Short mmCIF file of C-alpha atoms in Angstrom, two decimals:
data_model
loop_
_atom_site.label_atom_id
_atom_site.label_comp_id
_atom_site.label_asym_id
_atom_site.label_seq_id
_atom_site.Cartn_x
_atom_site.Cartn_y
_atom_site.Cartn_z
CA MET A 3 -0.16 -0.30 -0.03
CA SER A 4 1.51 3.40 -1.19
CA ASP A 5 0.96 7.04 0.86
CA VAL A 6 -0.35 8.03 -1.82
CA THR A 7 -2.88 7.04 -4.72
CA ILE A 8 -2.46 9.43 -7.72
CA PHE A 9 -5.26 9.13 -10.57
CA ALA A 10 -3.46 9.56 -14.04
CA PRO A 11 -5.78 8.75 -16.57
CA SER A 12 -3.50 9.21 -19.77
CA PRO A 13 0.20 9.74 -19.35
CA ALA A 14 2.45 10.55 -21.56
CA LEU A 15 5.84 9.56 -23.23
CA THR A 16 8.15 12.43 -23.51
CA VAL A 17 10.76 12.97 -25.85
CA THR A 18 13.02 16.66 -25.34
CA ILE A 19 16.21 17.15 -27.66
CA GLU A 20 18.90 19.48 -25.61
CA ASP A 21 21.89 20.65 -27.24
CA HIS A 22 25.36 19.49 -26.11
CA GLU A 23 29.08 20.52 -27.32
CA ALA A 24 28.72 16.77 -29.04
CA GLY A 25 25.18 16.70 -30.67
CA PRO A 26 21.77 16.69 -30.30
CA ASP A 27 20.72 15.41 -26.08
CA ILE A 28 17.54 13.18 -26.56
CA HIS A 29 16.07 12.60 -23.64
CA VAL A 30 12.91 10.13 -22.77
CA HIS A 31 10.89 10.30 -19.75
CA ALA A 32 7.29 9.24 -18.91
CA GLY A 33 5.64 12.46 -18.26
CA GLY A 34 2.28 14.39 -17.82
CA GLN A 35 0.45 15.99 -14.61
CA GLY A 36 0.09 12.92 -12.63
CA VAL A 37 3.86 11.86 -13.78
CA TRP A 38 5.31 15.03 -12.73
CA GLN A 39 3.73 15.21 -8.87
CA ALA A 40 4.51 11.55 -8.29
CA ARG A 41 8.18 12.15 -9.23
CA MET A 42 8.67 15.07 -6.57
CA MET A 43 6.29 13.26 -3.90
CA ARG A 44 8.79 9.93 -4.20
CA ARG A 45 11.60 12.42 -3.59
CA LEU A 46 10.14 13.82 -0.59
CA GLY A 47 9.80 10.33 1.17
CA ALA A 48 5.93 9.09 0.38
CA SER A 49 5.52 6.37 -1.86
CA VAL A 50 3.26 6.14 -4.94
CA THR A 51 0.96 4.10 -7.01
CA LEU A 52 -0.22 5.77 -10.36
CA CYS A 53 -3.73 4.73 -11.73
CA CYS A 54 -3.96 5.13 -15.16
CA VAL A 55 -4.42 3.77 -19.03
CA LEU A 56 -1.66 2.22 -20.76
CA THR A 57 -2.12 1.93 -24.91
CA GLY A 58 -0.26 0.47 -26.91
CA GLU A 59 3.51 0.68 -27.38
CA ILE A 60 3.64 3.91 -26.22
CA GLY A 61 1.75 2.41 -22.80
CA ARG A 62 4.68 -0.44 -22.86
CA VAL A 63 7.37 2.20 -22.95
CA VAL A 64 5.97 4.06 -20.24
CA ARG A 65 4.99 1.53 -18.07
CA ASP A 66 8.95 0.06 -17.96
CA LEU A 67 10.28 3.95 -17.17
CA LEU A 68 7.29 4.40 -14.41
CA GLU A 69 8.28 1.07 -12.77
CA ASN A 70 12.18 1.68 -13.27
CA GLU A 71 11.53 5.19 -11.28
CA GLY A 72 10.22 3.36 -8.67
CA PHE A 73 6.27 3.54 -8.86
CA THR A 74 4.02 1.73 -8.31
CA VAL A 75 1.60 1.04 -11.86
CA ALA A 76 -1.55 -0.19 -10.99
CA ALA A 77 -2.82 0.29 -15.25
CA VAL A 78 -5.62 -0.51 -17.73
CA GLU A 79 -3.74 -1.70 -20.77
CA ARG A 80 -5.31 -1.40 -24.40
CA SER A 81 -4.54 -1.27 -27.95
CA GLY A 82 -3.84 2.30 -29.69
CA ARG A 83 -2.50 5.89 -29.62
CA GLY A 84 -0.79 6.76 -26.81
CA ALA A 85 0.06 10.34 -25.42
CA SER A 86 3.01 11.82 -26.14
CA TYR A 87 5.46 14.84 -26.88
CA VAL A 88 8.66 15.43 -29.00
CA HIS A 89 10.39 18.91 -28.24
CA ASP A 90 13.22 20.91 -29.35
CA ARG A 91 14.50 22.56 -26.40
CA ARG A 92 18.29 23.16 -28.51
CA GLY A 93 17.69 27.19 -28.78
CA GLY A 94 16.71 27.79 -24.79
CA GLU A 95 12.37 27.56 -25.53
CA ARG A 96 10.50 24.57 -25.86
CA LEU A 97 9.60 24.07 -29.41
CA PRO A 98 7.31 21.36 -30.02
CA VAL A 99 8.07 18.90 -32.99
CA ALA A 100 5.19 16.93 -32.58
CA GLU A 101 2.29 16.39 -30.15
CA THR A 102 -0.99 13.70 -29.75
CA ALA A 103 -2.96 13.74 -26.85
CA GLY A 104 -4.10 10.06 -27.98
CA ASP A 105 -6.92 8.23 -27.98
CA ALA A 106 -9.63 8.99 -25.75
CA ILE A 107 -10.88 6.51 -23.41
CA GLY A 108 -13.37 3.58 -23.69
CA ARG A 109 -16.31 2.99 -21.49
CA HIS A 110 -14.90 -0.07 -20.92
CA GLU A 111 -11.76 1.26 -20.22
CA LEU A 112 -12.92 3.85 -17.79
CA ASP A 113 -15.47 1.84 -15.64
CA GLU A 114 -11.85 -0.76 -14.81
CA LEU A 115 -9.78 2.48 -14.10
CA TYR A 116 -12.64 3.68 -12.23
CA GLY A 117 -12.32 0.53 -10.03
CA ILE A 118 -8.75 0.80 -9.79
CA ALA A 119 -8.50 4.03 -8.63
CA LEU A 120 -11.39 3.78 -6.37
CA ARG A 121 -9.69 0.62 -4.91
CA GLU A 122 -6.00 1.78 -4.43
CA GLY A 123 -7.18 5.05 -3.31
CA LEU A 124 -9.30 3.72 -0.26
CA ASP A 125 -5.89 1.45 0.50
CA SER A 126 -3.76 4.78 0.62
CA GLY A 127 -6.03 7.54 2.28
CA LEU A 128 -5.04 9.89 0.37
CA VAL A 129 -5.54 10.69 -3.68
CA SER A 130 -4.32 13.46 -6.07
CA LEU A 131 -6.71 13.35 -8.83
CA SER A 132 -4.52 14.82 -12.20
CA GLY A 133 -5.72 15.67 -15.47
CA PRO A 134 -4.92 14.15 -18.94
CA ASP A 135 -3.60 16.70 -21.40
CA GLY A 136 -6.19 15.72 -23.62
CA ASP A 137 -9.68 17.92 -22.96
CA GLY A 138 -11.51 14.59 -24.59
CA THR A 139 -9.88 11.67 -23.18
CA LEU A 140 -12.00 11.62 -20.81
CA PRO A 141 -15.88 12.69 -19.32
CA ALA A 142 -15.32 15.44 -16.63
CA ASP A 143 -17.90 14.05 -14.96
CA THR A 144 -15.18 11.12 -13.58
CA TYR A 145 -14.17 13.34 -11.52
CA ARG A 146 -16.45 14.06 -9.64
CA ARG A 147 -18.17 10.75 -8.97
CA LEU A 148 -14.40 9.87 -8.23
CA ALA A 149 -14.21 12.83 -5.84
CA ALA A 150 -17.64 11.72 -4.15
CA ASP A 151 -16.72 8.20 -3.64
CA LEU A 152 -12.77 8.37 -2.39
CA ARG A 153 -14.43 10.54 0.40
CA GLU A 154 -17.32 8.47 0.90
CA GLY A 155 -15.23 5.79 1.68
CA GLY A 156 -13.03 8.02 4.07
CA ALA A 157 -10.13 9.16 1.62
CA ARG A 158 -8.86 12.68 1.80
CA VAL A 159 -8.67 13.94 -1.72
CA VAL A 160 -6.50 16.96 -3.29
CA VAL A 161 -7.09 17.56 -6.63
CA ASP A 162 -4.78 20.21 -8.70
CA LEU A 163 -7.21 20.95 -12.12
CA SER A 164 -8.91 23.63 -14.36
CA GLY A 165 -11.98 24.10 -16.11
CA GLU A 166 -14.88 21.17 -16.50
CA ARG A 167 -12.99 19.28 -14.54
CA LEU A 168 -12.15 21.09 -11.69
CA LEU A 169 -16.13 22.05 -11.29
CA ALA A 170 -16.85 18.29 -11.39
CA ALA A 171 -14.62 17.70 -8.56
CA LEU A 172 -16.07 20.44 -6.80
CA GLU A 173 -19.72 19.15 -6.81
CA GLY A 174 -18.26 15.98 -5.70
CA GLY A 175 -16.21 17.88 -2.59
CA VAL A 176 -12.38 17.67 -2.37
CA ASP A 177 -10.22 18.58 0.67
CA VAL A 178 -7.75 20.48 -0.95
CA LEU A 179 -7.76 22.51 -4.43
CA LYS A 180 -4.47 24.00 -5.65
CA VAL A 181 -5.26 26.01 -8.61
CA SER A 182 -3.71 29.17 -10.38
CA ASP A 183 -5.02 32.65 -11.12
CA GLU A 184 -4.84 32.50 -14.44
CA GLU A 185 -6.76 29.19 -14.43
CA LEU A 186 -9.63 30.73 -11.94
CA ARG A 187 -9.37 33.87 -14.52
CA ASP A 188 -9.55 31.89 -17.42
CA ASP A 189 -12.79 29.31 -16.17
CA GLU A 190 -14.53 33.06 -14.84
CA LEU A 191 -14.05 32.27 -11.37
CA LEU A 192 -11.76 35.77 -10.78
CA ASP A 193 -12.66 39.41 -11.69
CA GLY A 194 -10.19 40.90 -11.27
CA ASP A 195 -6.42 41.45 -10.17
CA GLU A 196 -6.14 42.37 -6.85
CA PRO A 197 -5.49 40.10 -3.67
CA GLU A 198 -9.07 41.05 -2.76
CA ALA A 199 -10.56 39.81 -5.55
CA VAL A 200 -8.52 36.08 -5.24
CA LEU A 201 -9.35 35.82 -1.29
CA GLU A 202 -13.28 36.22 -2.16
CA ALA A 203 -13.25 33.61 -4.95
CA MET A 204 -11.44 31.34 -2.89
CA ALA A 205 -14.13 31.58 -0.69
CA ARG A 206 -16.44 30.84 -3.18
CA LEU A 207 -14.85 27.83 -4.29
CA ARG A 208 -15.08 26.75 -0.39
CA ALA A 209 -18.66 27.18 -0.55
CA ARG A 210 -18.79 24.84 -3.27
CA GLY A 211 -16.87 21.75 -1.77
CA ALA A 212 -13.71 22.46 -1.16
CA GLY A 213 -13.03 22.65 2.02
CA ALA A 214 -9.38 24.45 1.37
CA VAL A 215 -7.84 25.85 -1.77
CA VAL A 216 -4.54 27.47 -2.52
CA VAL A 217 -4.21 29.84 -5.24
CA THR A 218 -0.66 30.34 -6.84
CA ARG A 219 -0.29 33.73 -8.59
CA ALA A 220 2.77 33.91 -10.73
CA SER A 221 5.85 35.72 -8.46
CA GLU A 222 3.34 36.98 -5.95
CA PRO A 223 2.53 34.81 -2.73
CA LEU A 224 0.26 32.51 -3.24
CA LEU A 225 -2.60 32.21 -0.69
CA LEU A 226 -4.52 29.34 1.67
CA LEU A 227 -7.90 30.13 2.45
CA ASP A 228 -9.60 27.37 4.85
CA ALA A 229 -11.69 27.15 7.88
CA GLU A 230 -9.13 28.74 10.30
CA GLY A 231 -8.52 31.80 7.62
CA ALA A 232 -6.31 33.18 5.25
CA VAL A 233 -2.61 33.11 5.05
CA GLU A 234 0.06 35.01 2.75
CA ILE A 235 2.63 32.24 1.69
CA SER A 236 6.06 33.53 0.39
CA PRO A 237 8.49 31.52 -1.08
CA PRO A 238 11.89 32.42 -1.99
CA ARG A 239 12.21 33.82 -5.99
CA LEU A 240 14.86 32.04 -6.97
CA GLU A 241 16.06 33.01 -10.89
CA ALA A 242 14.12 30.45 -13.09
CA ALA A 243 15.19 28.39 -15.64
CA ASP A 244 11.82 26.60 -16.66
CA THR A 245 8.90 27.38 -14.97
CA ARG A 246 6.44 24.79 -16.27
CA GLY A 247 5.70 22.00 -13.59
CA ALA A 248 6.39 24.80 -10.44
CA GLY A 249 2.01 24.28 -9.75
CA ASP A 250 2.22 20.29 -9.62
CA SER A 251 5.99 20.01 -7.72
CA LEU A 252 4.10 22.51 -4.97
CA THR A 253 1.13 20.39 -5.21
CA ALA A 254 3.49 17.19 -4.76
CA GLY A 255 5.29 18.83 -1.69
CA LEU A 256 1.35 19.76 -0.25
CA CYS A 257 0.61 15.50 -0.94
CA ALA A 258 4.10 14.26 0.57
CA GLY A 259 3.53 16.78 3.50
CA LEU A 260 -0.09 15.34 4.37
CA ALA A 261 1.13 11.86 3.24
CA LEU A 262 4.13 12.76 6.24
CA GLY A 263 1.37 13.29 8.84
CA GLU A 264 1.88 17.15 8.68
CA SER A 265 -0.96 19.89 8.86
CA LEU A 266 -2.68 21.22 5.73
CA ARG A 267 -0.93 25.17 6.27
CA ASP A 268 2.84 22.82 7.39
CA ALA A 269 2.61 20.89 4.45
CA VAL A 270 1.90 23.70 1.80
CA THR A 271 5.08 25.67 3.00
CA LEU A 272 6.67 21.89 1.73
CA GLY A 273 5.24 22.29 -1.47
CA ALA A 274 6.31 25.94 -1.57
CA ALA A 275 9.64 25.41 -1.41
CA ALA A 276 9.38 22.48 -4.14
CA GLY A 277 7.71 24.82 -6.85
CA ALA A 278 10.34 27.35 -5.97
CA LEU A 279 12.98 24.60 -6.46
CA ASN A 280 11.59 23.02 -9.95
CA VAL A 281 11.57 26.73 -11.66
CA THR A 282 15.48 26.66 -11.26
CA ARG A 283 15.52 23.26 -13.24
CA HIS A 284 14.94 21.77 -16.84
CA GLY A 285 13.47 18.34 -15.59
CA LEU A 286 9.82 18.73 -14.30
CA GLY A 287 9.00 17.25 -10.91
CA THR A 288 12.66 17.58 -9.81
CA GLY A 289 15.01 18.96 -7.32
CA GLU A 290 17.43 17.54 -4.46
CA THR A 291 15.35 16.41 -0.64
CA GLY A 292 17.59 18.42 1.36
CA THR A 293 18.01 21.75 -1.11
CA ILE A 294 14.09 22.02 -0.61
CA GLU A 295 14.02 21.31 3.39
CA ARG A 296 16.65 24.25 3.23
CA LEU A 297 14.57 26.69 1.16
CA ARG A 298 11.94 25.33 2.88
CA GLU A 299 13.35 27.30 6.18
CA ALA A 300 13.14 30.56 4.12
CA VAL A 301 9.45 30.12 3.10
CA ARG A 302 7.10 33.11 5.07
CA ALA A 303 3.83 32.45 5.99
CA ARG A 304 1.40 35.23 6.94
CA THR A 305 -1.95 35.19 8.99
CA LEU A 306 -4.41 37.04 7.11
CA SER A 307 -7.74 36.79 8.72
CA ARG A 308 -9.14 34.36 11.28
CA GLY A 309 -12.07 31.95 10.18
CA ASP A 310 -14.49 30.85 12.36
CA GLY A 311 -13.44 26.84 12.73
CA ALA A 312 -16.39 26.16 11.01
CA ALA A 313 -18.00 26.64 6.79
CA THR A 314 -16.39 29.49 4.93
CA PRO A 315 -14.71 31.73 7.30
CA HIS A 316 -15.82 35.40 7.05
CA LEU A 317 -13.21 38.11 5.33
CA SER A 318 -13.94 41.49 6.70
CA PRO A 319 -13.24 44.68 4.67
CA GLY A 320 -10.22 45.34 7.21
CA ASP A 321 -9.01 41.61 6.58
CA LEU A 322 -9.15 42.03 2.60
CA ALA A 323 -7.56 46.12 3.41
CA ALA A 324 -5.07 43.62 5.98
CA LEU A 325 -4.11 41.71 2.70
CA ALA A 326 -3.60 44.46 -0.08
CA SER A 327 -1.47 46.75 1.85
CA ASP A 328 1.43 45.73 4.55
CA THR A 329 -0.21 47.38 7.35
CA ASN A 330 -0.41 46.01 10.90
CA PRO A 331 -0.60 42.15 9.43
CA THR A 332 -0.89 39.88 11.86
CA GLU A 333 1.93 37.85 11.69
CA ARG A 334 2.98 34.36 12.25
CA ASP A 335 5.24 31.24 10.75
CA ASP A 336 3.07 28.34 9.98
CA ARG A 337 5.88 25.98 9.49
#
């Protein structure tokens, strides 16, 4: 039994071409949101089971790559086209050469995958629901049903989703929702860039089914809203080599902390440190554990408002004003 189960419906085979003094340097890995999360979780000491559909010859290669990294793979195997991409990064930026989301997951395969994810998730007690690259890979309602059934069975559910999948998971109910402010604006769930507008949107998400909400804001401090109130969390700012995957590393660090027995407010500081380190690297979901722990010492948490310990905490005009400016904030190290 693993510490964390990740619902990663359609992992991808990734091929990246790098520049090298001796010629092109070609890297082949398993990838996709759930895999990047799993990679960071394992580095932070949490064991992981990946629940997925593996398709065709690409799926066979992906299984070998995942198992060689030390993950437990609980998969449905089928024929067809698997998700994959080839990126050329020799010029410093990612240039897509070829990309495919692969074939959609059929009804019978989805039923089997659902049963596997439910079994493994209830065994581990902590589940991260991640999304596929393709919008048409599986119905969004899968996330509603799976979140509801997992929580009914006593498992904690963390989601890092957007769009229809986010709304579906909220309807089922989740323990922690992680999302970016950009994704909220794209989904018309956030109107404006001001911190108070973000907190108001987070309160609405809690009212719709999230126990706690974490919102990342690019280079700005991230925000956490739970039943205890609102917290601003500031990771160290490091020079970025590649910002892709930073949010997944944050989610992974949060899950790893929860799996290891930390409170959510402690776990999110581990996630913030993992996300901060990931931007300095070209590999997604990577980073040395000792460095992450050192960076965690530099993460600062500041309490912005106090909740009532029940449902959505009330955010007074004074609370919102404290967030918008630095006047008389309540300082607290939440690590």
